[in-house]
Amino acid sequence: MRVAAALRAKGGDQFAKPGSIIEVKFVKGESLSLTASRLLALMILTAGGDAWEDKPHRMRKADIRRGHKGNERITDMLQELHRTLFAVDDRSWRGKKATTLFSLISRSREETEEEGEAGWIEWEFTTDARKLIQASETYAVLNRQAVLGFRSNYALKLYELGALRLHRRQATWKGDMTALRAALGIPPDVYGDFAQLRRKVLEKAKAEIDQLAHFRVEWREIRQGRTVTELEFRFEPKDAPELIATVDELERHSSGRKPRRDGTVETVRDAAGALTTPGATVAKAKPGELTFPTGTIRFGSEELATIARREGGGWDIDLIAAGFRQQMGDRLEKVRGAKLIKAWTGFCEGWVTRRGRA
């Protein structure tokens, strides 16, 4: 909750989601739709460090609609959150193993007098949900644009699992088919054949994550004979150039995202005869915009130095900076401002993941 409060105070697109909420199990046969999952993420982002408190939280409808371009109604999403049941392992009053069933939302209100997107919604988390949030010892830092950019609910769930594990000593998730279905919310009566599950769920989820997330995902199939019995997912941080490409993609219009992912984007020639990609923009330098220094970052680059000290695992910050310059090469001169901050932060986090703490 302290991390959530700090990220909300900082502003920007990053927010913390408790690991206990990410790993909560759906009751068999139930799962949230993509739109309801996005709404829940926005609710947690909005509540921030206050999510565990017994109090109402409020959000403008316009902020919800920014991530929902279809005709789905906010009312439908709220009702889905109310009726979807989650399960956690627990103990009974006798000390026996038990399963607790609960919903995340206890009460919600949606303004109906205002036309269009001018109204607000208000909600309260259930007692069980607040206890789960407060007791969570882990968290994932998610990106709002990425969360709203996914078109597969399975990709969103795998993205959350990856973000939760990315900076652990073993950045992996392993489970059998039953655990996989529970983790991603895959109904028991669909994709019974693994080849179909691989094609319809895993490959599509990987393609979206590799395009929109700050990490990549790979998986290993563990077999008994010819039958796949378990899967092991491995999550790896992207290097700085890949992070910059991801930031660029998140800032572009989503309509061309799949063609760009599949490599089928058309190119046209501009008035000068040069090849261009429709919708692509070239960033222009702004006066006073942050750039990466050629010398030490200890003096005159306090923002960059602070990030390195916070995320660099105790390594010498100029050693990390040298690695960043080597990886970026000539591209470093073109990266500045917010894009530089995101690339530098991701590189520092990846440095620790690859090399451990000093």
PDB file of C-alpha atoms in Angstrom, residues 1 18-25 52 86-89 102 104 126-138:
ATOM      1  CA  MET A   1       0.000   0.000   0.000  1.00  0.00           C
ATOM      2  CA  PRO A  18      -1.394  -6.355  -4.755  1.00  0.00           C
ATOM      3  CA  GLY A  19      -0.047  -9.808  -5.498  1.00  0.00           C
ATOM      4  CA  SER A  20      -2.842 -11.355  -3.442  1.00  0.00           C
ATOM      5  CA  ILE A  21      -5.433  -9.911  -5.855  1.00  0.00           C
ATOM      6  CA  ILE A  22      -3.456 -10.985  -8.919  1.00  0.00           C
ATOM      7  CA  GLU A  23      -3.144 -14.556  -7.661  1.00  0.00           C
ATOM      8  CA  VAL A  24      -6.668 -14.906  -6.274  1.00  0.00           C
ATOM      9  CA  LYS A  25      -8.484 -17.863  -7.824  1.00  0.00           C
ATOM     10  CA  TRP A  52      -7.502  -1.388   2.138  1.00  0.00           C
ATOM     11  CA  PHE A  86     -13.277 -15.515  -5.981  1.00  0.00           C
ATOM     12  CA  ALA A  87     -11.758 -18.213  -3.785  1.00  0.00           C
ATOM     13  CA  VAL A  88      -8.845 -18.243  -1.344  1.00  0.00           C
ATOM     14  CA  ASP A  89      -7.433 -21.036   0.796  1.00  0.00           C
ATOM     15  CA  PHE A 102     -16.155 -13.742  -1.702  1.00  0.00           C
ATOM     16  CA  LEU A 104     -14.437  -7.894  -4.518  1.00  0.00           C
ATOM     17  CA  THR A 126     -15.693  -5.913   0.470  1.00  0.00           C
ATOM     18  CA  THR A 127     -14.229  -6.656   3.895  1.00  0.00           C
ATOM     19  CA  ASP A 128     -12.585  -9.832   2.564  1.00  0.00           C
ATOM     20  CA  ALA A 129     -11.067  -7.962  -0.373  1.00  0.00           C
ATOM     21  CA  ARG A 130      -9.704  -5.214   1.886  1.00  0.00           C
ATOM     22  CA  LYS A 131      -8.134  -7.770   4.234  1.00  0.00           C
ATOM     23  CA  LEU A 132      -6.560  -9.536   1.264  1.00  0.00           C
ATOM     24  CA  ILE A 133      -5.171  -6.255  -0.088  1.00  0.00           C
ATOM     25  CA  GLN A 134      -3.814  -5.154   3.272  1.00  0.00           C
ATOM     26  CA  ALA A 135      -2.162  -8.510   4.022  1.00  0.00           C
ATOM     27  CA  SER A 136      -0.456  -8.781   0.618  1.00  0.00           C
ATOM     28  CA  GLU A 137       3.332  -8.972   0.963  1.00  0.00           C
ATOM     29  CA  THR A 138       3.976  -8.722  -2.783  1.00  0.00           C
TER      30      THR A 138
END
